[in-house]
Short mmCIF file of C-alpha atoms and ligand atoms in Angstrom, two decimals:
data_model
loop_
_atom_site.label_atom_id
_atom_site.label_comp_id
_atom_site.label_asym_id
_atom_site.label_seq_id
_atom_site.Cartn_x
_atom_site.Cartn_y
_atom_site.Cartn_z
CA MET A 268 19.26 16.82 18.32
CA GLU A 269 18.65 16.90 21.63
CA ARG A 270 19.62 12.98 23.45
CA GLY A 271 16.51 13.25 24.99
CA GLY A 272 14.76 12.64 21.90
CA ARG A 273 11.54 14.52 22.50
CA MET A 274 11.99 17.88 19.96
CA ILE A 275 9.61 17.58 16.98
CA CYS A 276 6.66 18.01 19.18
CA GLN A 277 7.80 21.20 21.25
CA GLY A 278 5.49 23.74 20.90
CA GLN A 279 2.19 21.84 21.16
CA PRO A 280 -0.64 22.36 23.67
CA ARG A 281 -0.22 19.71 25.66
CA VAL A 282 -0.53 18.41 29.11
CA HIS A 283 1.75 15.53 31.01
CA PHE A 284 0.50 12.59 32.37
CA ALA A 285 2.07 10.24 30.22
CA HIS A 286 5.38 8.21 31.59
CA LEU A 287 7.78 8.80 29.27
CA PRO A 288 10.09 7.75 28.33
CA THR A 289 8.86 4.05 27.90
CA PRO A 290 11.09 1.02 28.45
CA LEU A 291 12.51 -0.64 25.43
CA GLU A 292 13.67 -4.09 26.50
CA LYS A 293 15.84 -6.83 25.41
CA ALA A 294 14.09 -10.01 25.21
CA PRO A 295 16.46 -12.81 25.63
CA LEU A 296 14.34 -15.51 25.55
CA LEU A 297 12.13 -15.01 22.50
CA SER A 298 15.26 -13.52 20.61
CA GLU A 299 16.58 -16.96 20.89
CA ALA A 300 13.24 -18.95 20.42
CA LEU A 301 13.34 -17.10 16.97
CA GLY A 302 16.23 -16.97 16.09
CA ILE A 303 16.29 -12.81 15.84
CA ASN A 304 17.38 -9.86 18.50
CA LEU A 305 13.87 -8.80 19.81
CA LEU A 306 13.71 -5.38 21.12
CA VAL A 307 10.58 -4.78 22.66
CA LYS A 308 9.25 -1.06 23.26
CA ARG A 309 6.89 -1.24 26.12
CA GLU A 310 4.11 1.38 25.02
CA ASP A 311 2.11 -0.59 27.79
CA PHE A 312 3.61 0.90 30.06
CA SER A 313 2.89 4.80 28.93
CA GLY A 314 0.65 5.16 32.36
CA LEU A 315 -2.62 7.11 32.71
CA CYS A 316 -4.61 4.46 33.43
CA VAL A 317 -3.34 1.20 32.30
CA GLY A 318 -0.58 2.08 29.81
CA GLY A 319 -1.02 1.83 26.00
CA ASN A 320 -0.89 3.94 22.90
CA LYS A 321 -4.01 6.57 23.55
CA THR A 322 -1.69 7.87 26.42
CA ARG A 323 0.63 9.79 24.57
CA LEU A 324 -2.13 11.52 21.91
CA LEU A 325 -4.24 12.17 24.85
CA GLU A 326 -1.95 14.36 25.81
CA PHE A 327 -1.81 16.83 22.94
CA ALA A 328 -6.11 16.22 22.65
CA LEU A 329 -6.90 16.82 26.14
CA GLY A 330 -4.07 20.20 25.67
CA SER A 331 -4.87 21.71 22.77
CA LEU A 332 -8.96 21.30 24.15
CA ARG A 333 -8.64 22.35 27.64
CA ASP A 334 -6.60 25.82 25.59
CA LYS A 335 -10.29 25.87 24.23
CA GLY A 336 -12.34 25.56 27.64
CA VAL A 337 -13.11 22.30 26.71
CA ASP A 338 -14.88 20.73 30.17
CA THR A 339 -16.63 17.65 28.76
CA LEU A 340 -14.98 15.37 25.81
CA ILE A 341 -17.51 13.08 23.63
CA ALA A 342 -16.22 9.79 21.62
CA HIS A 343 -17.75 6.69 19.68
CA ALA A 344 -16.25 2.96 19.03
CA ALA A 345 -16.14 -0.29 20.40
CA ALA A 346 -17.26 -1.59 23.61
CA GLN A 347 -14.25 -2.94 24.47
CA SER A 348 -12.76 0.36 23.11
CA ASN A 349 -8.66 1.00 24.64
CA LYS A 350 -9.93 4.97 22.48
CA LEU A 351 -12.80 4.66 25.10
CA ARG A 352 -11.15 3.72 28.63
CA ASP A 353 -8.43 6.34 28.31
CA ILE A 354 -10.68 8.95 27.01
CA ALA A 355 -12.63 8.63 30.63
CA ALA A 356 -9.09 8.21 32.46
CA ALA A 357 -7.52 11.60 30.62
CA ALA A 358 -11.39 13.21 31.44
CA ALA A 359 -10.32 12.06 35.02
CA ARG A 360 -7.35 13.39 35.34
CA CYS A 361 -7.85 16.69 34.24
CA GLY A 362 -11.42 17.53 36.02
CA MET A 363 -13.23 16.86 32.61
CA GLU A 364 -16.71 14.55 31.95
CA ALA A 365 -16.57 11.50 29.17
CA VAL A 366 -19.43 10.83 27.42
CA LEU A 367 -18.66 7.56 25.71
CA MET A 368 -21.13 6.49 23.05
CA ILE A 369 -20.79 2.36 22.16
CA PRO A 370 -23.20 0.60 19.78
CA ALA A 371 -26.18 -1.35 21.77
CA GLN A 372 -25.01 -4.36 23.70
CA GLN A 373 -26.73 -7.77 22.30
CA ASP A 374 -26.88 -8.61 26.09
CA PRO A 375 -28.14 -6.03 28.16
CA GLU A 376 -27.79 -8.13 31.20
CA ALA A 377 -24.26 -9.10 31.08
CA VAL A 378 -21.96 -8.21 34.11
CA PRO A 379 -19.38 -5.51 32.50
CA GLN A 380 -16.40 -6.84 31.45
CA GLY A 381 -12.61 -5.39 30.68
CA ASN A 382 -12.74 -2.04 28.84
CA ARG A 383 -16.44 -1.70 29.57
CA LEU A 384 -15.75 -2.16 33.05
CA LEU A 385 -13.20 0.79 33.76
CA PHE A 386 -16.14 3.27 31.76
CA ASP A 387 -18.00 2.59 34.38
CA ILE A 388 -15.10 2.80 37.51
CA LEU A 389 -13.86 6.14 36.09
CA GLY A 390 -17.18 7.47 36.01
CA ALA A 391 -17.75 8.07 32.32
CA ASP A 392 -21.33 8.57 30.78
CA VAL A 393 -21.92 5.21 28.63
CA ARG A 394 -24.27 5.53 26.46
CA GLU A 395 -25.78 3.00 23.77
CA ILE A 396 -26.46 3.90 20.28
CA GLU A 397 -27.80 2.13 17.43
CA PRO A 398 -24.81 -0.74 16.22
CA GLY A 399 -23.62 -0.99 12.49
CA LEU A 400 -23.69 2.99 11.76
CA THR A 401 -21.59 4.59 8.97
CA ALA A 402 -18.81 6.68 10.13
CA GLU A 403 -20.69 9.78 8.99
CA ALA A 404 -24.44 8.89 10.73
CA ILE A 405 -22.15 8.27 14.04
CA LEU A 406 -20.43 11.72 13.47
CA ALA A 407 -23.89 13.05 13.09
CA VAL A 408 -24.91 11.33 16.63
CA GLN A 409 -22.10 12.46 17.88
CA GLU A 410 -22.75 16.43 16.94
CA GLU A 411 -25.92 15.70 18.22
CA VAL A 412 -24.81 14.48 21.85
CA ARG A 413 -22.56 17.97 21.10
CA GLY A 414 -25.22 20.31 21.01
CA GLU A 415 -27.64 19.08 23.91
CA LEU A 416 -24.83 19.62 26.23
CA GLU A 417 -23.99 22.91 25.06
CA ARG A 418 -27.26 23.65 25.50
CA ALA A 419 -26.99 22.28 29.12
CA GLY A 420 -24.04 25.08 29.38
CA ARG A 421 -21.25 22.73 29.02
CA ARG A 422 -18.01 23.19 26.67
CA ALA A 423 -17.64 19.37 24.49
CA ALA A 424 -15.43 18.29 21.75
CA ILE A 425 -15.90 15.31 19.99
CA LEU A 426 -12.62 13.36 19.65
CA ASP A 427 -12.95 11.46 16.36
CA ARG A 428 -10.22 10.08 13.83
CA HIS A 429 -11.40 12.78 11.45
CA LEU A 430 -11.05 15.76 13.41
CA ASP A 431 -8.03 16.69 15.38
CA TYR A 432 -7.88 13.48 17.03
CA GLY A 433 -6.59 11.78 13.69
CA VAL A 434 -3.48 14.01 13.95
CA ASP A 435 -2.95 13.75 17.19
CA ALA A 436 -2.59 10.53 17.64
CA THR A 437 0.04 10.62 14.80
CA ILE A 438 2.33 12.92 16.29
CA ALA A 439 2.30 11.23 19.67
CA TYR A 440 4.05 8.67 17.26
CA VAL A 441 6.67 11.06 15.63
CA GLU A 442 7.36 11.79 18.97
CA ALA A 443 7.84 8.33 20.70
CA ALA A 444 10.22 7.36 16.89
CA GLU A 445 11.91 10.38 18.46
CA GLU A 446 12.11 8.55 21.30
CA LEU A 447 12.56 5.26 20.39
CA ASP A 448 15.45 6.56 17.95
CA SER A 449 17.40 8.07 20.80
CA GLN A 450 16.97 4.91 22.80
CA LEU A 451 18.61 2.82 20.16
CA ARG A 452 21.29 5.29 19.67
CA ALA A 453 22.18 4.43 23.76
CA ILE A 454 22.38 1.09 23.28
CA GLY A 455 24.56 0.96 20.36
CA GLU A 456 21.43 -0.92 17.79
CA THR A 457 20.32 -0.55 14.44
CA PRO A 458 16.57 -2.10 13.87
CA ASP A 459 16.58 -4.14 10.92
CA ALA A 460 12.34 -4.20 10.94
CA VAL A 461 10.07 -2.19 13.41
CA PHE A 462 6.96 -3.59 13.50
CA ILE A 463 3.66 -2.39 15.15
CA ALA A 464 -0.34 -3.34 15.47
CA ALA A 465 -2.25 -1.27 12.50
CA GLY A 466 -5.72 -0.40 13.70
CA ALA A 467 -7.05 3.05 11.66
CA GLY A 468 -3.68 3.75 10.90
CA MET A 469 -2.65 6.89 12.60
CA THR A 470 -0.29 5.38 15.21
CA VAL A 471 2.09 3.06 12.66
CA ALA A 472 1.73 6.40 10.27
CA GLY A 473 3.26 8.17 13.19
CA LEU A 474 5.71 6.24 13.83
CA ALA A 475 6.97 5.59 10.20
CA LEU A 476 6.73 9.44 9.74
CA GLY A 477 9.12 9.73 12.32
CA LEU A 478 11.57 7.44 11.78
CA LYS A 479 11.66 8.18 7.98
CA HIS A 480 12.05 11.63 9.21
CA LEU A 481 15.34 11.11 11.08
CA GLY A 482 16.72 8.79 9.21
CA VAL A 483 16.31 5.44 10.89
CA PRO A 484 16.46 2.76 8.92
CA GLY A 485 14.71 -0.36 9.39
CA ARG A 486 11.50 -1.68 7.29
CA VAL A 487 8.51 -0.15 9.38
CA VAL A 488 5.59 -3.56 9.76
CA GLY A 489 2.16 -2.36 10.67
CA VAL A 490 -0.09 -5.30 11.33
CA SER A 491 -3.39 -5.00 10.67
CA SER A 492 -6.01 -5.81 13.25
CA ALA A 493 -9.39 -5.38 10.50
CA SER A 494 -8.71 -3.44 7.18
CA ALA A 495 -7.01 -4.52 3.67
CA ALA A 496 -3.77 -2.94 2.89
CA ALA A 497 -4.62 -1.25 -0.04
CA PRO A 498 -7.51 1.23 1.83
CA LEU A 499 -5.41 1.41 4.78
CA LEU A 500 -1.90 2.73 3.62
CA MET A 501 -4.13 5.12 2.15
CA ALA A 502 -5.19 6.23 5.41
CA ILE A 503 -1.55 6.48 7.03
CA GLU A 504 -0.57 8.56 3.61
CA TRP A 505 -3.69 10.90 4.39
CA GLN A 506 -3.13 10.73 8.62
CA ALA A 507 1.02 11.15 8.04
CA GLU A 508 0.04 14.15 5.10
CA ARG A 509 -1.93 15.50 8.06
CA ALA A 510 0.79 15.57 11.05
CA ALA A 511 3.43 16.49 8.91
CA LYS A 512 1.78 19.57 8.29
CA ARG A 513 1.09 20.74 11.83
CA LEU A 514 4.49 19.62 12.77
CA GLY A 515 6.16 21.85 9.53
CA LEU A 516 8.12 19.25 8.50
CA SER A 517 8.81 18.21 4.72
CA THR A 518 8.78 14.73 5.41
CA ARG A 519 5.99 12.78 3.64
CA LEU A 520 5.21 9.20 3.90
CA ALA A 521 4.92 6.75 1.06
CA ARG A 522 3.06 3.94 1.19
CA ASP A 523 6.05 2.53 -0.36
CA ASP A 524 7.66 3.77 3.07
CA LEU A 525 6.05 1.21 5.00
CA THR A 526 4.72 -2.40 4.61
CA ILE A 527 1.25 -3.95 6.22
CA VAL A 528 0.22 -7.25 6.40
CA ASP A 529 -3.27 -8.25 6.44
CA ASP A 530 -2.62 -11.63 6.75
CA TYR A 531 -4.24 -12.25 9.88
CA ILE A 532 -7.52 -10.29 9.40
CA ALA A 533 -9.56 -13.61 7.95
CA ALA A 534 -10.83 -14.00 11.05
CA GLY A 535 -12.51 -10.66 11.91
CA TYR A 536 -11.48 -7.66 14.48
CA GLY A 537 -11.03 -8.81 17.86
CA GLN A 538 -10.96 -12.37 16.85
CA LEU A 539 -8.23 -14.17 18.00
CA THR A 540 -7.71 -17.71 16.81
CA PRO A 541 -6.00 -20.62 17.91
CA ARG A 542 -2.47 -19.54 16.48
CA GLY A 543 -3.30 -16.00 17.73
CA ALA A 544 -4.00 -17.44 21.16
CA GLU A 545 -0.47 -19.70 21.03
CA ALA A 546 1.09 -16.23 19.63
CA VAL A 547 0.13 -14.98 22.96
CA ARG A 548 0.99 -17.36 25.20
CA HIS A 549 4.40 -18.30 23.30
CA PHE A 550 4.63 -14.30 23.94
CA ALA A 551 3.96 -14.18 27.87
CA ARG A 552 5.66 -17.50 28.88
CA LEU A 553 9.22 -16.77 27.37
CA HIS A 554 9.20 -13.37 28.13
CA GLY A 555 6.67 -12.88 31.40
CA MET A 556 4.23 -10.51 29.16
CA THR A 557 0.62 -10.40 28.37
CA VAL A 558 0.23 -9.07 24.39
CA ASP A 559 -3.58 -7.86 23.33
CA PRO A 560 -6.02 -10.12 21.56
CA VAL A 561 -7.08 -7.82 19.45
CA TYR A 562 -4.03 -6.06 18.43
CA ASN A 563 -0.80 -7.53 19.53
CA ALA A 564 -1.41 -11.07 18.70
CA ASN A 565 -1.56 -10.49 15.13
CA VAL A 566 1.54 -8.64 16.00
CA ALA A 567 3.17 -11.76 17.75
CA LEU A 568 1.85 -13.86 15.58
CA ALA A 569 3.29 -11.91 11.88
CA ILE A 570 7.07 -11.85 14.27
CA CYS A 571 6.27 -15.87 14.84
CA ASP A 572 5.63 -16.07 11.13
CA GLN A 573 7.93 -13.99 9.61
CA ALA A 574 10.69 -15.24 11.51
CA ALA A 575 9.83 -18.77 11.00
CA SER A 576 9.57 -18.69 6.70
CA GLY A 577 12.80 -16.85 6.67
CA ALA A 578 11.04 -13.28 5.89
CA ILE A 579 12.86 -11.63 8.70
CA GLN A 580 16.42 -12.98 8.55
CA ARG A 581 18.08 -14.91 11.08
CA GLY A 582 19.43 -12.85 13.34
CA ALA A 583 17.95 -9.43 12.43
CA THR A 584 17.56 -6.79 14.48
CA VAL A 585 13.24 -6.33 15.28
CA VAL A 586 12.00 -3.71 17.47
CA TYR A 587 8.52 -4.76 19.00
CA VAL A 588 6.71 -2.07 19.50
CA ASN A 589 3.84 -2.85 22.38
CA THR A 590 0.81 -0.97 21.89
CA GLY A 591 -1.11 -2.51 25.29
CA GLY A 592 -4.75 -3.22 25.38
CA GLY A 593 -4.33 -5.86 28.08
CA PRO A 594 -7.69 -5.23 29.41
CA ALA A 595 -9.48 -7.54 26.34
CA ILE A 596 -7.16 -10.71 27.82
CA PHE A 597 -10.34 -10.69 30.53
CA THR A 598 -12.77 -10.91 27.58
CA HIS A 599 -11.44 -13.87 25.65
CA GLY A 600 -10.99 -16.06 28.99
CA ALA A 601 -12.53 -19.04 26.48
CA ASP A 602 -9.82 -18.62 23.62
CA LEU A 603 -6.97 -17.94 26.36
CA ALA A 604 -7.73 -20.90 29.39
CA GLY A 605 -5.58 -24.04 30.05
CA ARG A 606 -2.19 -24.33 28.97
CA GLY A 607 -3.02 -24.39 25.26
CA GLU A 608 -3.00 -26.53 22.44
CA LYS A 609 1.37 -27.50 21.21
CA GLY A 610 1.61 -26.79 17.58
CA ALA A 611 -0.72 -24.34 17.08
CA LEU A 612 1.33 -21.79 15.60
CA ALA A 613 3.11 -24.16 14.04
CA ARG A 614 0.21 -24.91 11.25
CA ARG A 615 -0.87 -22.53 8.38
CA THR A 616 -4.50 -21.61 9.27
CA ALA A 617 -6.16 -20.27 6.12
C1 PLP B 988 -5.27 1.41 19.41
C2 PLP B 988 -5.04 1.06 19.04
C3 PLP B 988 -4.23 0.04 18.06
C4 PLP B 988 -4.04 1.04 16.75
O1 PLP B 988 -3.83 2.16 16.64
P1 PLP B 988 -4.28 3.26 15.43
O2 PLP B 988 -3.53 4.39 15.52
O3 PLP B 988 -5.73 3.10 15.00
O4 PLP B 988 -4.11 2.01 14.03
C5 PLP B 988 -2.93 -0.61 18.29
N1 PLP B 988 -3.03 -1.29 20.02
C6 PLP B 988 -3.95 -0.88 20.20
C7 PLP B 988 -4.21 -1.68 21.92
C8 PLP B 988 -4.71 -0.21 20.41
O5 PLP B 988 -5.84 0.32 21.54
#
C-alpha cells in the first residue's frame, strides 16, 4: 500500500475541499496527567467551514450528486447540527443551494447562536418543521420539499443517513483509518485503543471497518452521545456492511470488533454534565484544544475515567480522534463559564 495512505476509496466520485491528511498530534501534558501515551487525530482541522468529521464525507456525497446534476441539497437535523452547517458550507463551496430543515424553535425571538447562526451566514434556506417527528415522517417531509423544488426547476437531493449519505459517511472514515494507519507507521506507534465519538455511528463504523481491513491492532471504542450500545452496534454493523459493499471489500465488521461506551447518555443528547464540563476544561488546559460539549466531551471524559480506573492500562497508546463540533461551545456558555469546580472530574455522577 502507498505510504500516503489513501487508496481504498480511489475511484469513488469526489470533490475536493478537505485539508488532508489531518494532523496527528502528540499530547505530552495530557499524556502525563492521564498516565497514558495519548495521540490526538485532529479531524477538527479537516477544513471547509470550521472542520469536523462531516467534511470528508461531503467530498464523496457532493462528488456523486454533482455527477447527477444536483444543484440543491436538502437535509434535516437539530438546530445546532454540525451536519447541517457543513452541508450549507459544502453547498456554498460547490455553487449549490442548501435547504435545511430543523425542528421549530421554542423561542422564535431568540438570536441565533453557534451552528444555527452559521446556517444564516452561509446563506442556507432554513425551514422549521414540527418537532418530534419519526424518521419516516421526516423523510416524507423532505420528499415533499424535494417535489416542490423539482417543480420549481431545481434538481434536489436528500442527504439522510438512511440513503447514500450514510454510506458516504462510512467510506469517508474507512479512508480516514487508512490515513491514520500511515501516520502511525510513520512515527512508529501502535495503538492499544482508538477512541471516537458515536452519534448515529457511521463515523465509528468506517473507522473500525478500515482499521480491521488494514489489520491495525487496538480496540476501537465509540463513545455514544445519545443511543444505548445494543441498538447502536446494530446500526454500525449495517452501515459498515453497506460501506464494505460499496468499496468492494471482503472485510465485514461484527459487533464484537468494537466497544460502545454508553455510560454518559443519561443526561440526554447535548446536555453537558459537570463532569463533562470538567473534561472539556482538562483537555483545554493541558492541550490548548477545545472539545465540543455534545460529542467530544463524552469522549474526553471516557478517556479520563478509563485511564483513572485502569480500564486503559498505564502507558497504553491511545489515539483520540477528535470529530470537531466546536461551535456548540458557544451555546453552552452557562455550563462552561468561569474557572470550574475543582474535583468535578473525580466524582462519579450516576
Ligand atoms: C456528526 C458528529 C458525530 C457523530 O457522527 P456519526 O457518524 O453520526 O456517529 C460526532 N462528532 C461530531 C462533532 C459530529 O458532528
